[in-house]
Short mmCIF file of C-alpha atoms in Angstrom, two decimals:
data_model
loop_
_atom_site.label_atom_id
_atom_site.label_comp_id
_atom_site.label_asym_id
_atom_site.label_seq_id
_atom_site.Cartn_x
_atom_site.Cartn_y
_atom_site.Cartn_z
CA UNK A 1 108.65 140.29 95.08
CA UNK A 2 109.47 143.76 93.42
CA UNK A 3 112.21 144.41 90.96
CA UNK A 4 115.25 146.10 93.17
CA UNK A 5 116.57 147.69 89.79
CA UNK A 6 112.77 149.95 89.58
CA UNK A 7 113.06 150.65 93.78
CA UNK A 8 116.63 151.83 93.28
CA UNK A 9 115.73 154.32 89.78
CA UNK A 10 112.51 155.73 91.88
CA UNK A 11 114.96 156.57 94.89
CA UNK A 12 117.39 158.20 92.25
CA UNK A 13 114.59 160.02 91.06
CA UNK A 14 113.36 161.47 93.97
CA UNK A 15 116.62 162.44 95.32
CA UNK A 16 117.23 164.02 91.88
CA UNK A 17 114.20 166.12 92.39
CA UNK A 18 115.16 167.35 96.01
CA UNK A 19 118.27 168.07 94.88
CA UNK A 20 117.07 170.15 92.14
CA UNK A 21 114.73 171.82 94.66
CA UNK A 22 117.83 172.75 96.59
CA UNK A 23 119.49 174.32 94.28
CA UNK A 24 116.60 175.87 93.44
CA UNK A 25 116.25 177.67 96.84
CA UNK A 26 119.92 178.67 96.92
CA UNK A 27 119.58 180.66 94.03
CA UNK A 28 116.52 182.45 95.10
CA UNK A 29 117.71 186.05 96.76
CA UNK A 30 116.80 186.27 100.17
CA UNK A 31 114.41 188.57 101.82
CA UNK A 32 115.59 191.41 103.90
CA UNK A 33 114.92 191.33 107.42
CA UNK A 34 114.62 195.50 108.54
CA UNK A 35 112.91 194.23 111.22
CA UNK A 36 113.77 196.08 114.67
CA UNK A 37 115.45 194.46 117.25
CA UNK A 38 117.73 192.64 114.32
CA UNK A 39 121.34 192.29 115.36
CA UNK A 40 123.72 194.02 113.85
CA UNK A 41 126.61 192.07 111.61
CA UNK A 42 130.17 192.26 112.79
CA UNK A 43 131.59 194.55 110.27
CA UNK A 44 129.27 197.30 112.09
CA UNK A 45 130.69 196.65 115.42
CA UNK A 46 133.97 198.78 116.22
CA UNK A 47 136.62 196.74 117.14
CA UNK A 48 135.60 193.97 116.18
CA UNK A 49 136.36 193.56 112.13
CA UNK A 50 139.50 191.36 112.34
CA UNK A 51 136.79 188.64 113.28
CA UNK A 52 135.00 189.11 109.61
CA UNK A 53 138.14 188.71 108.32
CA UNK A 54 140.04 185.28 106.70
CA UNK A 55 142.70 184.03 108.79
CA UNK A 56 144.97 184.63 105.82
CA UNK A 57 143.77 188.53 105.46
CA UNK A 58 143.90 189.13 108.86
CA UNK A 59 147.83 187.46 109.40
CA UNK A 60 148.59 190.17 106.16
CA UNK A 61 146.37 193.15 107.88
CA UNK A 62 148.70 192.27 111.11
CA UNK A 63 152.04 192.08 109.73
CA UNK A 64 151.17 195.50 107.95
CA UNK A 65 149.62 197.35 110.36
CA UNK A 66 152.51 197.46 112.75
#
């Protein structure tokens, strides 16, 4: 029989080193996509900015935009 103790450091190990890639990745900027026929974001839709918005700056943008 194997030692549990070695089986349970590999696993640590490897799940260390995905974690690590992870991170990794995250921190890597992102390519642009200026392909055509990409949709647009919300801010660049009229009418529609309160939805880009927190809830918590959109109950202030409310109150004071009355």
């Amino acid at each position: 029989m194997h030692n549990p103790t070695r089986t349970w450091q590999m696993v640590c190990l490897i799940l260390a080193c995905a974690l690590v890639a992870a991170l990794i990745q995250l921190h890597l900027p992102t390519p642009v996509n200026a392909a055509r026929g990409t949709l647009p974001s919300v801010n660049n839709y009229t009418g529609y900015q309160h939805l880009a918005l927190s809830p918590n700056a959109r109950r202030a943008h409310e109150r004071y935009s009355l």
